[in-house]
PDB file of C-alpha atoms and ligand atoms in Angstrom:
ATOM      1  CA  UNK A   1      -8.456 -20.484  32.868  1.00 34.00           C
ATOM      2  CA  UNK A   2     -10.580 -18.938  30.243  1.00 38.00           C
ATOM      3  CA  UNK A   3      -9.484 -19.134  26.443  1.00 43.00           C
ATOM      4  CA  UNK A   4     -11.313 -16.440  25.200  1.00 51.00           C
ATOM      5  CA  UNK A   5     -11.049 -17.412  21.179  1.00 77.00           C
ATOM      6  CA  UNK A   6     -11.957 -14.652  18.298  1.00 90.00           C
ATOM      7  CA  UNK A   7     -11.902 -11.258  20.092  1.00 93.00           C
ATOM      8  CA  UNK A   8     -15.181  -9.949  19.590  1.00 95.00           C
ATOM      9  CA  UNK A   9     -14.528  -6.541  18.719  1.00 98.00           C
ATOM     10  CA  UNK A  10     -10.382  -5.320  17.899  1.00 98.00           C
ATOM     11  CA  UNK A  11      -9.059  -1.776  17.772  1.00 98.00           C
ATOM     12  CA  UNK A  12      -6.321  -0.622  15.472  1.00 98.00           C
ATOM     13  CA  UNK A  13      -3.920   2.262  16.204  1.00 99.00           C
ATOM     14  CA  UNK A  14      -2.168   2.392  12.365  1.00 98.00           C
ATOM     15  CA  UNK A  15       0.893   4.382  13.266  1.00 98.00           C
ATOM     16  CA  UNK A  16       4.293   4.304  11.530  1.00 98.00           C
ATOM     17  CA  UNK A  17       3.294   5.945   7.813  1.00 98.00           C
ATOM     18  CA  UNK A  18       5.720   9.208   8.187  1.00 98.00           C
ATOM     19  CA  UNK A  19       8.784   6.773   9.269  1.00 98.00           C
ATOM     20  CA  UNK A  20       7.753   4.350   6.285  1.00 98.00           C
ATOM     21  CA  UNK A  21       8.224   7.436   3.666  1.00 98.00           C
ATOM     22  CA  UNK A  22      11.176   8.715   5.979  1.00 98.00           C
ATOM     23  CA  UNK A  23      13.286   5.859   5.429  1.00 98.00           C
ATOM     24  CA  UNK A  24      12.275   5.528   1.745  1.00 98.00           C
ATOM     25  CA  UNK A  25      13.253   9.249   1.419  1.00 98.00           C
ATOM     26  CA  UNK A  26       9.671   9.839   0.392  1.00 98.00           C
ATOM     27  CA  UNK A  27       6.903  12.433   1.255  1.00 97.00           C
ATOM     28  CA  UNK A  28       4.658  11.522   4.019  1.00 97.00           C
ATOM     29  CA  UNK A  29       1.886  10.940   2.237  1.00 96.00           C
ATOM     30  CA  UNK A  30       3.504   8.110   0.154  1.00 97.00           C
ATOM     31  CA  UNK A  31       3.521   6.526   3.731  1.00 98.00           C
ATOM     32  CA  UNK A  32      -0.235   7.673   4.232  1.00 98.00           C
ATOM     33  CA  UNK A  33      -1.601   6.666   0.428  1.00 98.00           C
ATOM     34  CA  UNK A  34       0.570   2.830   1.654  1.00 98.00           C
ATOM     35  CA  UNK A  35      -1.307   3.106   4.454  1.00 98.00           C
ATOM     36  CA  UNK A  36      -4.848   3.056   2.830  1.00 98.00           C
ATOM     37  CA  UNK A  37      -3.546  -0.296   1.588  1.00 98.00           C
ATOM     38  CA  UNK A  38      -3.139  -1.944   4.113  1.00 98.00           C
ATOM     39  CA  UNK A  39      -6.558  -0.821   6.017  1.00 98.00           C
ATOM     40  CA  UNK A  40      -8.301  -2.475   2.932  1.00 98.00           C
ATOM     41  CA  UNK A  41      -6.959  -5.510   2.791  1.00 98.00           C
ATOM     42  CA  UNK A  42      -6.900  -5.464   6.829  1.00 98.00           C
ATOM     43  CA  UNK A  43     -10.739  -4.597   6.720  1.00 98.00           C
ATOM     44  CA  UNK A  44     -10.969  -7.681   4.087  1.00 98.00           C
ATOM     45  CA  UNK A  45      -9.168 -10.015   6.639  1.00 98.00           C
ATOM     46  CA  UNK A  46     -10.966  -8.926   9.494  1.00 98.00           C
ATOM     47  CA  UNK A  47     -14.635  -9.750   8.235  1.00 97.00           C
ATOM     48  CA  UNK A  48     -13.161 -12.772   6.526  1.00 96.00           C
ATOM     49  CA  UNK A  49     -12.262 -13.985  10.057  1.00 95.00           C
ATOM     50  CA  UNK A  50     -15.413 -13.161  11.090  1.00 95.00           C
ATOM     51  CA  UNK A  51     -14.891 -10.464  13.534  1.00 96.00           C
ATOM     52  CA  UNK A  52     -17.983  -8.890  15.225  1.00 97.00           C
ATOM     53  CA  UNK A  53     -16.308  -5.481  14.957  1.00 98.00           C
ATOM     54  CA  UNK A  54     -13.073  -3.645  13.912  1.00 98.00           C
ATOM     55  CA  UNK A  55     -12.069  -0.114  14.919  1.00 98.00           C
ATOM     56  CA  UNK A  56      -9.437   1.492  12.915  1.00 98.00           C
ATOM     57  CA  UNK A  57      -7.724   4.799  14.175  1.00 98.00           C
ATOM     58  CA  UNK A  58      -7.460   7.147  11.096  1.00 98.00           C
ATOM     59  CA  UNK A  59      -7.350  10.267  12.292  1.00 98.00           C
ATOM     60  CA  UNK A  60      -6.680  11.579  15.378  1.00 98.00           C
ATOM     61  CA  UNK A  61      -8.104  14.698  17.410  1.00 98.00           C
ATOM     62  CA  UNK A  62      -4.813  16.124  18.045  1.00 98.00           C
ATOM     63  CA  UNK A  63      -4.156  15.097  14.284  1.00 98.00           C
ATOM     64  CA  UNK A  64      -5.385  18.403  13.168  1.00 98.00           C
ATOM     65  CA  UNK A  65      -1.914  19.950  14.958  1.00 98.00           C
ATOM     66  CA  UNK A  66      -0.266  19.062  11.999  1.00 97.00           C
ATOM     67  CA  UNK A  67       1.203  21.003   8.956  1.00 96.00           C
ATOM     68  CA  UNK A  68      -2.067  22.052   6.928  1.00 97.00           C
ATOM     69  CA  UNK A  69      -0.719  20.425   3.610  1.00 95.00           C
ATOM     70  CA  UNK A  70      -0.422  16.808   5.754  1.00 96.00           C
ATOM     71  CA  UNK A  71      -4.012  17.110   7.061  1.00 97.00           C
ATOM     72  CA  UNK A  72      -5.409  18.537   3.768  1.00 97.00           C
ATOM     73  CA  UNK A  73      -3.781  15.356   1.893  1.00 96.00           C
ATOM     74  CA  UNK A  74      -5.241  12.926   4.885  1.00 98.00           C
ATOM     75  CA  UNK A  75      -8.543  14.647   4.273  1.00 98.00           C
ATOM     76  CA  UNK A  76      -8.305  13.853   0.643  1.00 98.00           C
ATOM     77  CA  UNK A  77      -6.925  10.352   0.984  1.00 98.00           C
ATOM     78  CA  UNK A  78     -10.205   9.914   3.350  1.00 98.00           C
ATOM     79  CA  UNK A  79     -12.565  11.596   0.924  1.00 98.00           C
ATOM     80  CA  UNK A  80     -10.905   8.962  -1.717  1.00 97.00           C
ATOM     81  CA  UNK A  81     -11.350   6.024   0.583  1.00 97.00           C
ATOM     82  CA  UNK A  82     -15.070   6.715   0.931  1.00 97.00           C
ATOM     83  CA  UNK A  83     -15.765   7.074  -2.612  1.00 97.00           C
ATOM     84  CA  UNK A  84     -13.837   4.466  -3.844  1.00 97.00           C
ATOM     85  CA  UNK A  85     -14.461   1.423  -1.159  1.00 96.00           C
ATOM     86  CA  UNK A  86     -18.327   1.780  -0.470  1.00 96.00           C
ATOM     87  CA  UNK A  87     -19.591  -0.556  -2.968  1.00 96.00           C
ATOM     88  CA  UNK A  88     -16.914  -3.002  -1.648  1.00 97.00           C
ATOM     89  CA  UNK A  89     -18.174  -2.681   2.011  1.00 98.00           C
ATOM     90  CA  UNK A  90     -21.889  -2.638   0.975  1.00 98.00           C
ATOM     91  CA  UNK A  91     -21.264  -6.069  -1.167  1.00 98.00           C
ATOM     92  CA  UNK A  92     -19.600  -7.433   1.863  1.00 98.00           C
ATOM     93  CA  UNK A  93     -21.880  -7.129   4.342  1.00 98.00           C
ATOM     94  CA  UNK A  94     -20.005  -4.706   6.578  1.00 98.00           C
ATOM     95  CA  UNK A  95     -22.018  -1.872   8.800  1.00 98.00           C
ATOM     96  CA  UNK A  96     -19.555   1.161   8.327  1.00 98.00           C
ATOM     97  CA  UNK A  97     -19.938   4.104  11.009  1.00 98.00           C
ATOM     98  CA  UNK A  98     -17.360   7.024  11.999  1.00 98.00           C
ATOM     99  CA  UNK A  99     -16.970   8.221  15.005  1.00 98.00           C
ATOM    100  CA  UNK A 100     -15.042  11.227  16.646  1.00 98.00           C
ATOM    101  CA  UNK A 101     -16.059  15.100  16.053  1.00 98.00           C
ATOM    102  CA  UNK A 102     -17.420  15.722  12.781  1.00 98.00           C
ATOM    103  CA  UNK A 103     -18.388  18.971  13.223  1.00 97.00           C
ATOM    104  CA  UNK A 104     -14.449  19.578  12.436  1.00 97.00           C
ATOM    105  CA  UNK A 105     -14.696  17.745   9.184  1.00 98.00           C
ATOM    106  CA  UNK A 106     -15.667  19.140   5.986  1.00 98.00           C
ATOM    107  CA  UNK A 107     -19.782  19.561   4.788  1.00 98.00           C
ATOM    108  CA  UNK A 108     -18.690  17.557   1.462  1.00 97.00           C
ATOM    109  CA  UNK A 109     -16.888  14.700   4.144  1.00 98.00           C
ATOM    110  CA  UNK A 110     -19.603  14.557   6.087  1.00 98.00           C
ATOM    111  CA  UNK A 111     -21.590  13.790   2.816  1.00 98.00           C
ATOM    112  CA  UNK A 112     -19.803  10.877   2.351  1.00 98.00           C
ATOM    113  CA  UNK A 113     -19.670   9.781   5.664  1.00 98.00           C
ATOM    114  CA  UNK A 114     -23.501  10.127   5.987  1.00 98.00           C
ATOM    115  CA  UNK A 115     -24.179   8.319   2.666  1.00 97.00           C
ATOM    116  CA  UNK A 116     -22.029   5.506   3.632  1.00 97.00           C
ATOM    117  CA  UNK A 117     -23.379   4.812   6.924  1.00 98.00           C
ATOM    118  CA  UNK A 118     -27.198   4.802   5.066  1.00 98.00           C
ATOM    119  CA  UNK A 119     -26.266   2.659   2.375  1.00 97.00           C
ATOM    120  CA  UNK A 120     -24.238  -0.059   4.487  1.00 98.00           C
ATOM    121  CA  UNK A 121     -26.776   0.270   7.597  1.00 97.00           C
ATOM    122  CA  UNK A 122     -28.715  -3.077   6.897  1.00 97.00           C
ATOM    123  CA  UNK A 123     -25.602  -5.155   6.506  1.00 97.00           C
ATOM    124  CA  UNK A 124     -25.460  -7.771   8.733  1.00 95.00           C
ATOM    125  CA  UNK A 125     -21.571  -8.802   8.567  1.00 95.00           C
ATOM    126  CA  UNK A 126     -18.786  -6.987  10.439  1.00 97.00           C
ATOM    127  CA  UNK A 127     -19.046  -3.851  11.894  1.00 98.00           C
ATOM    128  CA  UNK A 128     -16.315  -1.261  10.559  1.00 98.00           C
ATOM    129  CA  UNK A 129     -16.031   1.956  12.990  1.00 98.00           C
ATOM    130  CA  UNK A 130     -13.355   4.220  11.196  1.00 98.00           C
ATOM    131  CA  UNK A 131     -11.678   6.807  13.441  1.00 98.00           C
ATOM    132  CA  UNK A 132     -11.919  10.066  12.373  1.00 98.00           C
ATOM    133  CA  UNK A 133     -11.002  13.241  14.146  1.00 98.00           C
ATOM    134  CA  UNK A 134     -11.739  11.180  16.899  1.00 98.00           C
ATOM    135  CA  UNK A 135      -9.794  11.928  20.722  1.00 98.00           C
ATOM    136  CA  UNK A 136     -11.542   9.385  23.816  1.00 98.00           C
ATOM    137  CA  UNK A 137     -11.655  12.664  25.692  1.00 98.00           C
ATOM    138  CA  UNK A 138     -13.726  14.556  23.182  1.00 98.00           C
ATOM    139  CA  UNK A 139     -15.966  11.765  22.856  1.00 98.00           C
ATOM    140  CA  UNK A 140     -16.789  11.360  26.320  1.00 98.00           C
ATOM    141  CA  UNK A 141     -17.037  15.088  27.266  1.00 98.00           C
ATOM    142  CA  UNK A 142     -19.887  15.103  23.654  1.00 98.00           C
ATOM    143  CA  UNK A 143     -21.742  12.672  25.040  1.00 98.00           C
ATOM    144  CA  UNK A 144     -22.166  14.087  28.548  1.00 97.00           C
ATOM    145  CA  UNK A 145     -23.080  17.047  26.263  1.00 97.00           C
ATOM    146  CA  UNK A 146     -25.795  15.218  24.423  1.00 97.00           C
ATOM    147  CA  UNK A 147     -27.321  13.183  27.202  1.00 97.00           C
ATOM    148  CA  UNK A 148     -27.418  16.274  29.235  1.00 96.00           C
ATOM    149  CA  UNK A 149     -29.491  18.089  26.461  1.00 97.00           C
ATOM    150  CA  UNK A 150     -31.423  14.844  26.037  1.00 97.00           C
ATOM    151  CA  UNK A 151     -32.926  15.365  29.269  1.00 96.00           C
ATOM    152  CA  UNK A 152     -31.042  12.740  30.781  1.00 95.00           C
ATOM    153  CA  UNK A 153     -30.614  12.712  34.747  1.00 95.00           C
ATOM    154  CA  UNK A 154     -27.083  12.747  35.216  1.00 92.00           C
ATOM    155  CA  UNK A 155     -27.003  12.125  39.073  1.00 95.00           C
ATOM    156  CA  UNK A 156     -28.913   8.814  38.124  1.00 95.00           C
ATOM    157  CA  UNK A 157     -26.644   7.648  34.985  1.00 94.00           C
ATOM    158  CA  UNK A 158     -25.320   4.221  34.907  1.00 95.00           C
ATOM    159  CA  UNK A 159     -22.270   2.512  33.084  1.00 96.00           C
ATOM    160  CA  UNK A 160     -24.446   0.888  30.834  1.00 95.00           C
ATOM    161  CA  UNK A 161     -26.264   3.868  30.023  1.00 94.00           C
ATOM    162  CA  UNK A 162     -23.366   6.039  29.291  1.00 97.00           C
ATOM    163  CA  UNK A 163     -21.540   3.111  27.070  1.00 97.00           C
ATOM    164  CA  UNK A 164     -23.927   3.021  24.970  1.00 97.00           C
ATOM    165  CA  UNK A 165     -24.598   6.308  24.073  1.00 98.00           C
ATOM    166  CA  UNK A 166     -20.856   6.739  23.294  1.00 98.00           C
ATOM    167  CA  UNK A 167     -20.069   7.169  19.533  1.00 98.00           C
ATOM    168  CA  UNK A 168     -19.458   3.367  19.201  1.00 97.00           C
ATOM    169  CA  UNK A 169     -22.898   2.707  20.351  1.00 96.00           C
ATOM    170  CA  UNK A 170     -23.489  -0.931  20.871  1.00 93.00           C
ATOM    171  CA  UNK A 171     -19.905  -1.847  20.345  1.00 93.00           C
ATOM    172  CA  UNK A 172     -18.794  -0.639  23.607  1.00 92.00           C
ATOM    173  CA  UNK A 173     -16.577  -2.479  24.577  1.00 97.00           C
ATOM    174  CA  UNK A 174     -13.125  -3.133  22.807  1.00 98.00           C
ATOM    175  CA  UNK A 175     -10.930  -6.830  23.350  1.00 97.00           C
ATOM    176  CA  UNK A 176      -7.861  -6.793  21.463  1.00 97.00           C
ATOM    177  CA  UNK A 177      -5.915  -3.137  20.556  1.00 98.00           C
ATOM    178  CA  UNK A 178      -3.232  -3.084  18.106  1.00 98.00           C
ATOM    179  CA  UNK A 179      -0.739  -0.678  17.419  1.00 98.00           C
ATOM    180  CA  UNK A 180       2.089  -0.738  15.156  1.00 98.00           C
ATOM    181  CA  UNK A 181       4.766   1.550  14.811  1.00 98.00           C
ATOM    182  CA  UNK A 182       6.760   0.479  17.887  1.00 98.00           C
ATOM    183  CA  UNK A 183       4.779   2.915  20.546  1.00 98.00           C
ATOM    184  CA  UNK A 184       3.227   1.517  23.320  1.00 98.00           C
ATOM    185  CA  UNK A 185       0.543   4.503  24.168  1.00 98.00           C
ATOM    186  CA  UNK A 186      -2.930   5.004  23.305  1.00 98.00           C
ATOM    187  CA  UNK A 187      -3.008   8.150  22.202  1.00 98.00           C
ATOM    188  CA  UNK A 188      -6.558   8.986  23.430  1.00 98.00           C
ATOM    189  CA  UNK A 189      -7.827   5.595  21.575  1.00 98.00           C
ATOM    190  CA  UNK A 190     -11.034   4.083  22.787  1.00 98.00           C
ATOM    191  CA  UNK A 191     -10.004   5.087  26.427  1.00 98.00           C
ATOM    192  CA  UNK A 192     -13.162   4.146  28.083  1.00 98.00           C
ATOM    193  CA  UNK A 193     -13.687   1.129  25.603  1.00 98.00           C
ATOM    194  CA  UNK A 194     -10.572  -0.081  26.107  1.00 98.00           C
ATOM    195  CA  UNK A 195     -10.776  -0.454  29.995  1.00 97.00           C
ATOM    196  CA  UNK A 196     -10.241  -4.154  29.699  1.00 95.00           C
ATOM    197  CA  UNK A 197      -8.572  -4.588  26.453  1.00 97.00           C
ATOM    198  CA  UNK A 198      -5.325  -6.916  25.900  1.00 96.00           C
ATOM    199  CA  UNK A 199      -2.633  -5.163  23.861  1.00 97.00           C
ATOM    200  CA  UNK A 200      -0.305  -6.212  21.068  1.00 97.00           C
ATOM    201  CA  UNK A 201       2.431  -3.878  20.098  1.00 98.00           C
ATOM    202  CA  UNK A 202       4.388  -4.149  16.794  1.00 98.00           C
ATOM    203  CA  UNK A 203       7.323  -2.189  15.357  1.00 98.00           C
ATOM    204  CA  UNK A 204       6.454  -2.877  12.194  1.00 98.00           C
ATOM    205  CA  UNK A 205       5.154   0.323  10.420  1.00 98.00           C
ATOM    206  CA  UNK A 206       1.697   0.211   9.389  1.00 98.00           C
ATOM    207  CA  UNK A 207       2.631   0.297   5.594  1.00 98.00           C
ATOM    208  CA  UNK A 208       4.054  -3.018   6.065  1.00 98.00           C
ATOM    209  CA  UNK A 209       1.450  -4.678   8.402  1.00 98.00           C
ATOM    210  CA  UNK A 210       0.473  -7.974   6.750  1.00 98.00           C
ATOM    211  CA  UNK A 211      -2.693  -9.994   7.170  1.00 98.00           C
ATOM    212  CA  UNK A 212      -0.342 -12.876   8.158  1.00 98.00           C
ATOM    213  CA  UNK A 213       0.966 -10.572  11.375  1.00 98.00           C
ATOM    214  CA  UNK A 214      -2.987  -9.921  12.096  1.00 98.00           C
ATOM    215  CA  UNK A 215      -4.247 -12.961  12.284  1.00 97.00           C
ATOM    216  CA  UNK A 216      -0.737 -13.911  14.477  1.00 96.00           C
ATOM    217  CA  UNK A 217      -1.716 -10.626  16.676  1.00 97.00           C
ATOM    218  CA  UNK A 218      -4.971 -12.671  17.108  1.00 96.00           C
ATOM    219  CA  UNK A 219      -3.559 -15.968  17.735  1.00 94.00           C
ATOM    220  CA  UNK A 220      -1.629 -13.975  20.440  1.00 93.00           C
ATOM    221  CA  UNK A 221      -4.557 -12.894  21.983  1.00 94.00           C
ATOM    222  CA  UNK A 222      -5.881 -16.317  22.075  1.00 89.00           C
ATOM    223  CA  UNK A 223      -3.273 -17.390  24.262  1.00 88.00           C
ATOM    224  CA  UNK A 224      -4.421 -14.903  26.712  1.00 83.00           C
ATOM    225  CA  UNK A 225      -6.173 -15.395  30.298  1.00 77.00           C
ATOM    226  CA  UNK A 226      -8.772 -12.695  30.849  1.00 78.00           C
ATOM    227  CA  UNK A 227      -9.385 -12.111  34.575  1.00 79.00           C
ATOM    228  CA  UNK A 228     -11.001  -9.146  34.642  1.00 84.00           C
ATOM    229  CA  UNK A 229     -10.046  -8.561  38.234  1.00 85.00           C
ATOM    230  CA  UNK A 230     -11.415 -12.057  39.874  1.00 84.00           C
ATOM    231  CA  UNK A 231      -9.263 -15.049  40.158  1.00 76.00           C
ATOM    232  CA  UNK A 232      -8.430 -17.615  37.903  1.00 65.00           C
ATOM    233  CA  UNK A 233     -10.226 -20.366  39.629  1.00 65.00           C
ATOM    234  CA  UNK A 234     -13.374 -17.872  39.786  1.00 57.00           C
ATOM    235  CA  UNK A 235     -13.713 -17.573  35.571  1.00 57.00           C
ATOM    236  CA  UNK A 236     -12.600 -21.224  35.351  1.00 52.00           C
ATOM    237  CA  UNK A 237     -15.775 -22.858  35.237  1.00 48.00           C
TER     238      UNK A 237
HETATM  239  C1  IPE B 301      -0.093   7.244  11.369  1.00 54.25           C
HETATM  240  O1  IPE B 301       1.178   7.464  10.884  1.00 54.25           O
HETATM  241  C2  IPE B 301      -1.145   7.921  10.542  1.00 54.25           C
HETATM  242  C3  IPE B 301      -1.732   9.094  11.183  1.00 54.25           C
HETATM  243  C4  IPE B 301      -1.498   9.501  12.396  1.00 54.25           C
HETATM  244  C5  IPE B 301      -2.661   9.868  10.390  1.00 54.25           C
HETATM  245  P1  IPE B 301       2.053   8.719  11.305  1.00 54.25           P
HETATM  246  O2  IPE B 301       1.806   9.812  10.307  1.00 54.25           O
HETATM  247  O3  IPE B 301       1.829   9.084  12.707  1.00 54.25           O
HETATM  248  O4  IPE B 301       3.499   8.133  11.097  1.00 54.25           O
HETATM  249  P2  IPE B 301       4.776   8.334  12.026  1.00 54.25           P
HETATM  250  O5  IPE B 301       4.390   7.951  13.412  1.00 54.25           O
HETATM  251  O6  IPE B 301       5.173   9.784  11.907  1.00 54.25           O
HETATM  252  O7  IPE B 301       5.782   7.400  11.446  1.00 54.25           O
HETATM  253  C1  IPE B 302      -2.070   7.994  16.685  1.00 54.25           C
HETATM  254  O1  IPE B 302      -0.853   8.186  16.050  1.00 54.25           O
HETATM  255  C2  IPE B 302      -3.186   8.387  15.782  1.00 54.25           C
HETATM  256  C3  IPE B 302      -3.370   7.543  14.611  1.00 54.25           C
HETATM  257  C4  IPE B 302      -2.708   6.465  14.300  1.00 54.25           C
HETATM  258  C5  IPE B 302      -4.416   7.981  13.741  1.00 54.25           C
HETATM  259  P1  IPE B 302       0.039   9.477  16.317  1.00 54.25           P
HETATM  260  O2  IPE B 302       1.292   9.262  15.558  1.00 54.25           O
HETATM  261  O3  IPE B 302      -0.727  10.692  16.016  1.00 54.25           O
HETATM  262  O4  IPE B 302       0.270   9.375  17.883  1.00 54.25           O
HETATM  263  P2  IPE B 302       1.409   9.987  18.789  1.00 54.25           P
HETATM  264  O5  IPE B 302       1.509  11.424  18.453  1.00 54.25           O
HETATM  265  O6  IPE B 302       2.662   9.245  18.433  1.00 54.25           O
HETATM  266  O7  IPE B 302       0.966   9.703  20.173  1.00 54.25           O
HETATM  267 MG1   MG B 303       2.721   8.491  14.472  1.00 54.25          MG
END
């Protein structure tokens, strides 16, 4: 049986903010500004357990459905996050990307984004991929787009090439998702990254997700036999 220890790379779906502020008999966005929270100290826990790579779900494609002022204060919360936690990624070692469609996100965003990824690019820690108007879909049909314009051949494409010219580049593959807020979907997360991943779903809402129910979502996953489609006996060895 294979004990697979520290998943290598873990993916976050950080639902539940609206019910948090519902029950509360708050605005949204009290849930949403909670929220940012708990990703930091999250982020903190993950490289502190030494993590090769954490994806957190931000912001989803079909996201933008919602009411303009709830995307325009997600937007801001984002913008906020960026300016205010750089320095604390960059002095922890952390390699920060985004991925998803950012030619829907705003020029002064995109800034941010772009300075972020430069500055923390050397790091050598924990690789941070934030989710950010990002739909699984989307990201495979834009990079069919791009290798296609690349001059790729497409009749001769293999996994490996494709994987890594997705937007989470060498971190292709994901072990361990997480969602919390009781749902047990994906939402067009990391669909082709996810292809082997082991799940752990919570109903507590993301404003209340503790590093103590992290590292027991990783303990969890510990416990786990990984088959991936052979026998037991066959990965025993
Ligand atoms: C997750 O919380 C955050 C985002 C999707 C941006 P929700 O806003 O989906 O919270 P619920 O699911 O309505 O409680
Ligand atoms: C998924 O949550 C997206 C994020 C957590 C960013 P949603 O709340 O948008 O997902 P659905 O609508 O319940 O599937
Ligand atoms: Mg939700």
């Amino acid at each position: 049986m294979r004990k697979s220890g520290l998943p290598g790379h873990v993916g976050i779906i950080m639902d539940g903010n609206g019910r948090w502020a519902n029950i509360r008999g708050l605005p949204r966005v009290e849930g949403h500004r909670q929220g940012v929270h708990r990703s930091k100290d999250i982020i903190d826990a993950a490289n502190k357990a030494g993590l090769e790579a954490l994806t957190l779900y931000a912001f989803s494609i079909e996201n933008w459905r919602r009411p303009d002022l709830e995307v325009y204060t997600l937007m801001q919360l984002l913008d906020m996050y960026l300016r205010t936690e750089i320095d604390f990624l960059f002095e922890n070692g952390i390699t920060f990307r985004v991925i998803g469609n950012r030619q829907r996100l705003s020029v002064g965003l995109n800034f941010l984004i772009e300075k972020a990824e430069e500055l923390t690019s050397q790091n050598r820690g924990m690789y941070l991929n934030l989710a950010i108007s990002y739909g699984g879909r989307d990201e495979i049909l834009r990079t069919i787009r791009k290798m296609a314009l690349e001059g790729y051949d497409m009749t001769k494409i293999e996994e490996h090439d494709f994987a890594v010219n997705l937007d989470t580049g060498q971190r292709d593959t994901v072990d361990l998702i997480i969602r919390t807020g009781g749902e047990q979907r994906l939402s067009n997360f990391l669909i082709w990254q996810a292809a082997y991943a082991e799940f752990y779903y919570t109903d507590t809402l993301w404003p209340d997700f503790t590093r103590e129910e992290f590292y027991m979502a990783i303990h969890n996953y510990n416990q786990r036999e990984r088959r991936f489609g052979t026998s037991a006996e066959k990965v025993s060895f």
